[in-house]
PDB file of C-alpha atoms in Angstrom:
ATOM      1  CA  UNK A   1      11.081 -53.322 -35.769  1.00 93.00           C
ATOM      2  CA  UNK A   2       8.832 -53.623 -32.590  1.00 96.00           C
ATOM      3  CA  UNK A   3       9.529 -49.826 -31.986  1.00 97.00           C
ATOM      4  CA  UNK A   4       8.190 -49.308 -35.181  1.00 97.00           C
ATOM      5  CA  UNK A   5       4.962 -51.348 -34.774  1.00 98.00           C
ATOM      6  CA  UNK A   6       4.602 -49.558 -31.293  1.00 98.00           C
ATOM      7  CA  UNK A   7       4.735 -45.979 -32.752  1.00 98.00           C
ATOM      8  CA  UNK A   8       2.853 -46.971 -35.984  1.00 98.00           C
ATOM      9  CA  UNK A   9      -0.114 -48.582 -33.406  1.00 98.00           C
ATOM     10  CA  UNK A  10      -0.051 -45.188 -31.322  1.00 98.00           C
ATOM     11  CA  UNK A  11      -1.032 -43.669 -34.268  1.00 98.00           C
ATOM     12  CA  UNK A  12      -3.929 -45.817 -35.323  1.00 98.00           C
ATOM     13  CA  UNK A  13      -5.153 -46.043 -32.128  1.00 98.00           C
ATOM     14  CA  UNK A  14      -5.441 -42.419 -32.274  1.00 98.00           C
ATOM     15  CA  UNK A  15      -7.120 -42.168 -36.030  1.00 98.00           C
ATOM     16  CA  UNK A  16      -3.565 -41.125 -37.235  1.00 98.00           C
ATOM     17  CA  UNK A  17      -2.143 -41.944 -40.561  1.00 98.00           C
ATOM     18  CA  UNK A  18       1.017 -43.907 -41.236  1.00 98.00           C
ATOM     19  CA  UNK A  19       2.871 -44.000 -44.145  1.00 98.00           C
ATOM     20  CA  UNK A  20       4.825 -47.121 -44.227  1.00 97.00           C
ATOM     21  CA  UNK A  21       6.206 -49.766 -46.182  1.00 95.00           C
ATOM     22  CA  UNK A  22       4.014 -52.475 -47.068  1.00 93.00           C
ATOM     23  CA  UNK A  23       4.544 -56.005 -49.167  1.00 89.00           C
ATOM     24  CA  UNK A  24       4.187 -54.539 -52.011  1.00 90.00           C
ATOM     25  CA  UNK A  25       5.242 -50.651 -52.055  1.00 92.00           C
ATOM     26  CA  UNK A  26       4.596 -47.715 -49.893  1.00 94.00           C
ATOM     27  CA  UNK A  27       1.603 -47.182 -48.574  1.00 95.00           C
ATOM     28  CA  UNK A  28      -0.338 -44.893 -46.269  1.00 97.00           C
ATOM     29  CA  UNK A  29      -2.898 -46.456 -43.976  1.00 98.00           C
ATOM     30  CA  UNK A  30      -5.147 -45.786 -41.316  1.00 98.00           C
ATOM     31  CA  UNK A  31      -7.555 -48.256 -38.735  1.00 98.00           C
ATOM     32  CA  UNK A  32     -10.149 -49.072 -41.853  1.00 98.00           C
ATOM     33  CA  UNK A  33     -12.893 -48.815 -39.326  1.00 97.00           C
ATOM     34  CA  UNK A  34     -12.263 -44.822 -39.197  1.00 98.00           C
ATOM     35  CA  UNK A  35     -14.308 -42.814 -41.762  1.00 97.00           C
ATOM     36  CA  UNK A  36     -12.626 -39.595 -40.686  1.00 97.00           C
ATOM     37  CA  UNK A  37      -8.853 -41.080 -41.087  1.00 98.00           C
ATOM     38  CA  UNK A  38     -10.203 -42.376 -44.055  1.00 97.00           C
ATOM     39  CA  UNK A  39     -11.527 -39.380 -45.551  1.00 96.00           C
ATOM     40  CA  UNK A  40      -7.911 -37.607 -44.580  1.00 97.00           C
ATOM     41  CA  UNK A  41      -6.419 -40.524 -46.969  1.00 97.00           C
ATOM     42  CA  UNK A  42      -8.586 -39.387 -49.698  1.00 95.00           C
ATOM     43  CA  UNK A  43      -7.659 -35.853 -49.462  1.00 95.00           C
ATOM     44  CA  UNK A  44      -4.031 -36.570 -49.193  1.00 96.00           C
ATOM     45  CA  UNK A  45      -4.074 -38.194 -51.902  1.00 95.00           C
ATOM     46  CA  UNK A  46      -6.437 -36.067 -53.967  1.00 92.00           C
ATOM     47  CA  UNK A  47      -8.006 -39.076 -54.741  1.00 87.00           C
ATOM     48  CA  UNK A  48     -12.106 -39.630 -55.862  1.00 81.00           C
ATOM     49  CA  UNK A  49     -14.059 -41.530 -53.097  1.00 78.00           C
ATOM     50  CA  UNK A  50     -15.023 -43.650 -55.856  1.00 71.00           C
ATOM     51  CA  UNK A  51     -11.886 -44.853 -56.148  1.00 79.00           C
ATOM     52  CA  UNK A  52     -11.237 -48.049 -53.972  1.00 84.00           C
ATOM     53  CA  UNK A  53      -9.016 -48.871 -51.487  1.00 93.00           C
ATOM     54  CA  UNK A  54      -7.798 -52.377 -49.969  1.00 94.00           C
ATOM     55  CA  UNK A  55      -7.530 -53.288 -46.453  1.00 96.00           C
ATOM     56  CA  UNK A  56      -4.267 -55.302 -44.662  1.00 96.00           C
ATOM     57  CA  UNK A  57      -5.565 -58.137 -42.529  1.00 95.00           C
ATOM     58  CA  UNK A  58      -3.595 -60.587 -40.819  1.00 93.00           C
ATOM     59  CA  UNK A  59      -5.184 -63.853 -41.699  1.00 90.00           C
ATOM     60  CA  UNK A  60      -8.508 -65.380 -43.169  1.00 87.00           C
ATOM     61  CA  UNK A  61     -10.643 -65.162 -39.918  1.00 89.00           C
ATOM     62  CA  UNK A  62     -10.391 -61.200 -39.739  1.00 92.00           C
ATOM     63  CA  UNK A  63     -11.724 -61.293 -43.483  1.00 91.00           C
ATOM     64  CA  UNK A  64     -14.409 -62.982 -42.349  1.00 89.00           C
ATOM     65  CA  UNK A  65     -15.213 -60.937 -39.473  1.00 91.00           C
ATOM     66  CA  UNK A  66     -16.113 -57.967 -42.547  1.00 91.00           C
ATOM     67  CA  UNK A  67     -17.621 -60.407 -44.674  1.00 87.00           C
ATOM     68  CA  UNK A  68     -19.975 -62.786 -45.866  1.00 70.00           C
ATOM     69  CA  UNK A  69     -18.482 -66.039 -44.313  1.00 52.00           C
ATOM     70  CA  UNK A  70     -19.455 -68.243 -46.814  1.00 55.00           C
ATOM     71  CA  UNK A  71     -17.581 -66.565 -49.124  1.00 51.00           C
ATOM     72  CA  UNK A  72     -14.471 -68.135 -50.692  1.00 56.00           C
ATOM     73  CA  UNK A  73     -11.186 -67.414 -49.373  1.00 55.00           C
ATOM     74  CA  UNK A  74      -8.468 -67.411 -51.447  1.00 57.00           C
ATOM     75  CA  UNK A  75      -4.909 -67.992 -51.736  1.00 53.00           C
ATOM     76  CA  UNK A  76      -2.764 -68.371 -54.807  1.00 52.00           C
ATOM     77  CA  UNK A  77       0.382 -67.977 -54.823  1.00 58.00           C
ATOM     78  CA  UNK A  78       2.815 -66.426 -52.877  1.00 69.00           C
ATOM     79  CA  UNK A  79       2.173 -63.290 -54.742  1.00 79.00           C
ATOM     80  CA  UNK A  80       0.358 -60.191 -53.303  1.00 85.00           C
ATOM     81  CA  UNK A  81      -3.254 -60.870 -53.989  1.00 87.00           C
ATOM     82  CA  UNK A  82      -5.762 -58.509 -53.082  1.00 89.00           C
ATOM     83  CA  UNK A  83      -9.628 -59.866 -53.286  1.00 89.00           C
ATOM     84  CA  UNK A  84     -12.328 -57.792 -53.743  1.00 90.00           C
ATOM     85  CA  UNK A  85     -15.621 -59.526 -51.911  1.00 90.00           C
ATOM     86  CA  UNK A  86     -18.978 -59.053 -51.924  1.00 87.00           C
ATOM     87  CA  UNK A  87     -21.508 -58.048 -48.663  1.00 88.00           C
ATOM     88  CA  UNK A  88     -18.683 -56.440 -46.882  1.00 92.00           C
ATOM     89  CA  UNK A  89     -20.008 -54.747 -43.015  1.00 91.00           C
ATOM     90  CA  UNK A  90     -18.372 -52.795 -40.285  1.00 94.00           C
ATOM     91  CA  UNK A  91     -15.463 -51.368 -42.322  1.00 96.00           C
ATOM     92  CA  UNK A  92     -15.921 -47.325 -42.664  1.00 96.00           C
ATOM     93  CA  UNK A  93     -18.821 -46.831 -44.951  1.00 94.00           C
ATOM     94  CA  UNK A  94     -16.532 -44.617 -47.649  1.00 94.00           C
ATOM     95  CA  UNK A  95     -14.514 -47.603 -47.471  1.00 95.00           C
ATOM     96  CA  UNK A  96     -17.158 -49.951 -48.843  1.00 93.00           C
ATOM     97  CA  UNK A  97     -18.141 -49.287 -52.402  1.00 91.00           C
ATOM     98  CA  UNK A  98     -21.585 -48.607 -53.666  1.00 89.00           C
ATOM     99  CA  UNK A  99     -22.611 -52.440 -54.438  1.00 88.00           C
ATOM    100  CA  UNK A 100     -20.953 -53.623 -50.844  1.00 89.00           C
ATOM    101  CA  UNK A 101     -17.935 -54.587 -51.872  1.00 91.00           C
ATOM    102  CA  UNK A 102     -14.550 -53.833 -50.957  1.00 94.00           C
ATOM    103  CA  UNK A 103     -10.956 -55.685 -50.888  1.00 93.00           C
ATOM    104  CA  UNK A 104      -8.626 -57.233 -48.697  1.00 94.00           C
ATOM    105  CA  UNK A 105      -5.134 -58.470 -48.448  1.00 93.00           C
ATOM    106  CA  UNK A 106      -3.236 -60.927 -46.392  1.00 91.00           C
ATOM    107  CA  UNK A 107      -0.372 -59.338 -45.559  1.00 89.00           C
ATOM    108  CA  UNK A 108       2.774 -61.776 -45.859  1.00 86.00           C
ATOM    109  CA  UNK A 109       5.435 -58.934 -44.879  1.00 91.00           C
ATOM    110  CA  UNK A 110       6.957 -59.202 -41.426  1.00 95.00           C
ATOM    111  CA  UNK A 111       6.168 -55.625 -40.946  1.00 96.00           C
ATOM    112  CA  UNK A 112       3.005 -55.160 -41.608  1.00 96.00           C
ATOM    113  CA  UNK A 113       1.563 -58.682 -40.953  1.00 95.00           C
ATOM    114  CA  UNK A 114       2.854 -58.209 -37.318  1.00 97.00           C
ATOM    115  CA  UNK A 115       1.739 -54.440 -37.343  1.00 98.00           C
ATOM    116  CA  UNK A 116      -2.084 -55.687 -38.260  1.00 98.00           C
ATOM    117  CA  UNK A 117      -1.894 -58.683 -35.997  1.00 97.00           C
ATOM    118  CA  UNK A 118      -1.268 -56.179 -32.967  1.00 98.00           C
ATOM    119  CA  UNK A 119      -3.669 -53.554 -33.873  1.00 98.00           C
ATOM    120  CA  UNK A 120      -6.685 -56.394 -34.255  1.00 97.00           C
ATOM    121  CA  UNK A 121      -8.178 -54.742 -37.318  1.00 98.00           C
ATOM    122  CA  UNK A 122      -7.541 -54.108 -40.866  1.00 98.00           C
ATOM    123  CA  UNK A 123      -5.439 -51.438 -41.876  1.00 98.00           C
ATOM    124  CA  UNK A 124      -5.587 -49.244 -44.996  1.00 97.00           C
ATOM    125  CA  UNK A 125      -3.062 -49.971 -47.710  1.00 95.00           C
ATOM    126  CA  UNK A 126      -3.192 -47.133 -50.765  1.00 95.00           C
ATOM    127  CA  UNK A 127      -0.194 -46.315 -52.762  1.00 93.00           C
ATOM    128  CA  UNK A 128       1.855 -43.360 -51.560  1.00 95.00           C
ATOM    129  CA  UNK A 129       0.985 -40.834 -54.458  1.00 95.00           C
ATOM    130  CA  UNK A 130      -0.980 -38.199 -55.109  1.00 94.00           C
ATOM    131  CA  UNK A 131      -4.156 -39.943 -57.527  1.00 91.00           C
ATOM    132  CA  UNK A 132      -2.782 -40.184 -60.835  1.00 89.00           C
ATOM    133  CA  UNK A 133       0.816 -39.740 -60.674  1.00 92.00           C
ATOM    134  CA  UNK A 134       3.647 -41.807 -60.673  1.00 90.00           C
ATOM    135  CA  UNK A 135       3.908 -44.537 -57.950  1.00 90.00           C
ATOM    136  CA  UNK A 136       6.678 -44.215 -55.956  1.00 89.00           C
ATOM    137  CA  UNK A 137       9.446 -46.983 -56.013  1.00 87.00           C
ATOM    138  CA  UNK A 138      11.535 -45.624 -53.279  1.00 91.00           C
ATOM    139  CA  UNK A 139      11.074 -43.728 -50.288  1.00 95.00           C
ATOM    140  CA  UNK A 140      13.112 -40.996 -51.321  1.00 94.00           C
ATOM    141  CA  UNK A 141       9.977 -40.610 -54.728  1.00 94.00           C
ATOM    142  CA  UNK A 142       7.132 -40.234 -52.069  1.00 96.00           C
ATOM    143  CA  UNK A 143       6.084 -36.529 -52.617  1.00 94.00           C
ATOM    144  CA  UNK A 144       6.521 -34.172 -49.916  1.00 95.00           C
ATOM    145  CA  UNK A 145       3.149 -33.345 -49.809  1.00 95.00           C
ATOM    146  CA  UNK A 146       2.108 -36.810 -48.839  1.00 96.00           C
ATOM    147  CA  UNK A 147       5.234 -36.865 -46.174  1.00 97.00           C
ATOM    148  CA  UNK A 148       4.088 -33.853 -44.652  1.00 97.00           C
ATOM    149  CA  UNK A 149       0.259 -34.753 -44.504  1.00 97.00           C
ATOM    150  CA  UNK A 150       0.403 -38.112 -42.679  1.00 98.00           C
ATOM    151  CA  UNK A 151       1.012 -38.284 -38.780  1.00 98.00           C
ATOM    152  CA  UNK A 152       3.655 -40.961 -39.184  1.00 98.00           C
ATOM    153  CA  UNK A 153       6.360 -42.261 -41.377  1.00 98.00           C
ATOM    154  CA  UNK A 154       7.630 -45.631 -40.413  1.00 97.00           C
ATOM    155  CA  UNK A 155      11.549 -45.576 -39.786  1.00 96.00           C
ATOM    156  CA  UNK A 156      11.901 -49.281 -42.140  1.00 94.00           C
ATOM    157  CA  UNK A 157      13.576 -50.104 -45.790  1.00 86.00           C
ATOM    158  CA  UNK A 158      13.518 -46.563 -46.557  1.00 87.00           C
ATOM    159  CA  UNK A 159      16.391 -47.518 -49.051  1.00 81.00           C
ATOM    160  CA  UNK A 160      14.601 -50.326 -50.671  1.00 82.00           C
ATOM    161  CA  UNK A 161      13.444 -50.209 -54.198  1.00 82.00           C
ATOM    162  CA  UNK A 162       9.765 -51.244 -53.745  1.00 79.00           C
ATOM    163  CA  UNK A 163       7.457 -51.448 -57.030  1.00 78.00           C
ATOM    164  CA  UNK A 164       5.597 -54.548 -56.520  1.00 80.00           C
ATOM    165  CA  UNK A 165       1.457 -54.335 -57.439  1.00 77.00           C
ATOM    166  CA  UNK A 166      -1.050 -57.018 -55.659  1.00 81.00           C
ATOM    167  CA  UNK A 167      -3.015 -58.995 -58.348  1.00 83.00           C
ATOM    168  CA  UNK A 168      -6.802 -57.752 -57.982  1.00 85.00           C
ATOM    169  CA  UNK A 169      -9.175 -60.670 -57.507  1.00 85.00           C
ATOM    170  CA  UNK A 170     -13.215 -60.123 -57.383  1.00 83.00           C
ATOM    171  CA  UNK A 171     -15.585 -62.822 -55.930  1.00 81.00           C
ATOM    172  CA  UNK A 172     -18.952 -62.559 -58.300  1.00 79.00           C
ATOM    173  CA  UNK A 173     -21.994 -63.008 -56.545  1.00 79.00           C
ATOM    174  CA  UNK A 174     -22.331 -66.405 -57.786  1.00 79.00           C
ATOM    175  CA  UNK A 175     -18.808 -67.344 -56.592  1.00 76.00           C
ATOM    176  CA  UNK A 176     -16.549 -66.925 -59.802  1.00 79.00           C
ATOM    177  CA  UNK A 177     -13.732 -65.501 -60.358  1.00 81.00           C
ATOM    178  CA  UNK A 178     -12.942 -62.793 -62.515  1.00 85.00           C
ATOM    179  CA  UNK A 179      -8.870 -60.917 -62.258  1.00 85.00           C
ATOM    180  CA  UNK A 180      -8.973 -56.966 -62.006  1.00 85.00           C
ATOM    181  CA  UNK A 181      -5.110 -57.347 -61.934  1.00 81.00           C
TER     182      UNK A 181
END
């Protein structure tokens, strides 16, 4: 696995994109600071700008390095749960949506926890589909277009039936909660 981590990291480090698996299904990421490796994600995926995108983090204090500190933090269940928050800064701008928000995820997969613990920021996590199609379950459903577009595919549980989705949490303004997902 560390092999992995190390190639996948070369590749951020670099404003590469990884497609990898993730705690929930595939995914393709990229550092979420980069608005270029971003904008690649977008195209790979055919996918409107408008459309949002979550962000891996390793634990509660990098959330709050991109948001609002005083915001509630959250943690359920042992289920993926992404959170949308409000007053998010310093992620790519096409990242953050229109009204400043823009969601995160506490990764609790060995792979990628580890993988965004190393790299020291949050990492991308999209489906890997092209917008509007199927989500893949399996490696072997990704389309080849998407394969062939990213700069690395991560060598891990490429056998692995994988169709998990994250509950979607938002944090209102006035610090309710309202579920997306």
């Amino acid at each position: 696995m560390q092999n992995e981590i190390n190639k996948a990291l070369e590749v951020l480090k670099n404003g590469g994109i990884i497609l990898y698996p993730t705690d929930t299904i595939w995914g393709i990421g990229c550092d979420a600071r980069n608005a270029s490796a971003v904008e690649r994600i977008f195209d790979i995926k055919k996918r409107a700008e408008s459309k949002a995108m979550i962000s891996l983090v390793c634990n509660t204090e990098m959330i709050n390095e991109y948001t609002n500190s005083d915001q509630l933090q959250i943690s359920l269940s042992d289920k993926p749960t992404s959170v949308i928050y409000q007053n998010v800064n310093s992620l790519a701008n096409n990242l953050i949506a229109k009204d400043k928000t823009a969601a995160f995820r506490i990764s609790k997969d060995k792979f990628c926890h580890r993988l965004v613990s190393e790299f020291g920021f949050p990492i991308v996590s999209t489906s890997a589909n092209i917008s509007g199609k199927n989500l893949p379950k399996e490696f072997s459903e990704i389309h080849t277009e998407i394969k062939d577009n990213v700069d690395y595919v991560v060598n891990l549980r490429k056998k692995e039936i994988m169709d998990k989705v994250s509950e979607i949490l938002l944090i209102n303004k006035d610090g309710s909660i309202k579920k997306i997902r």
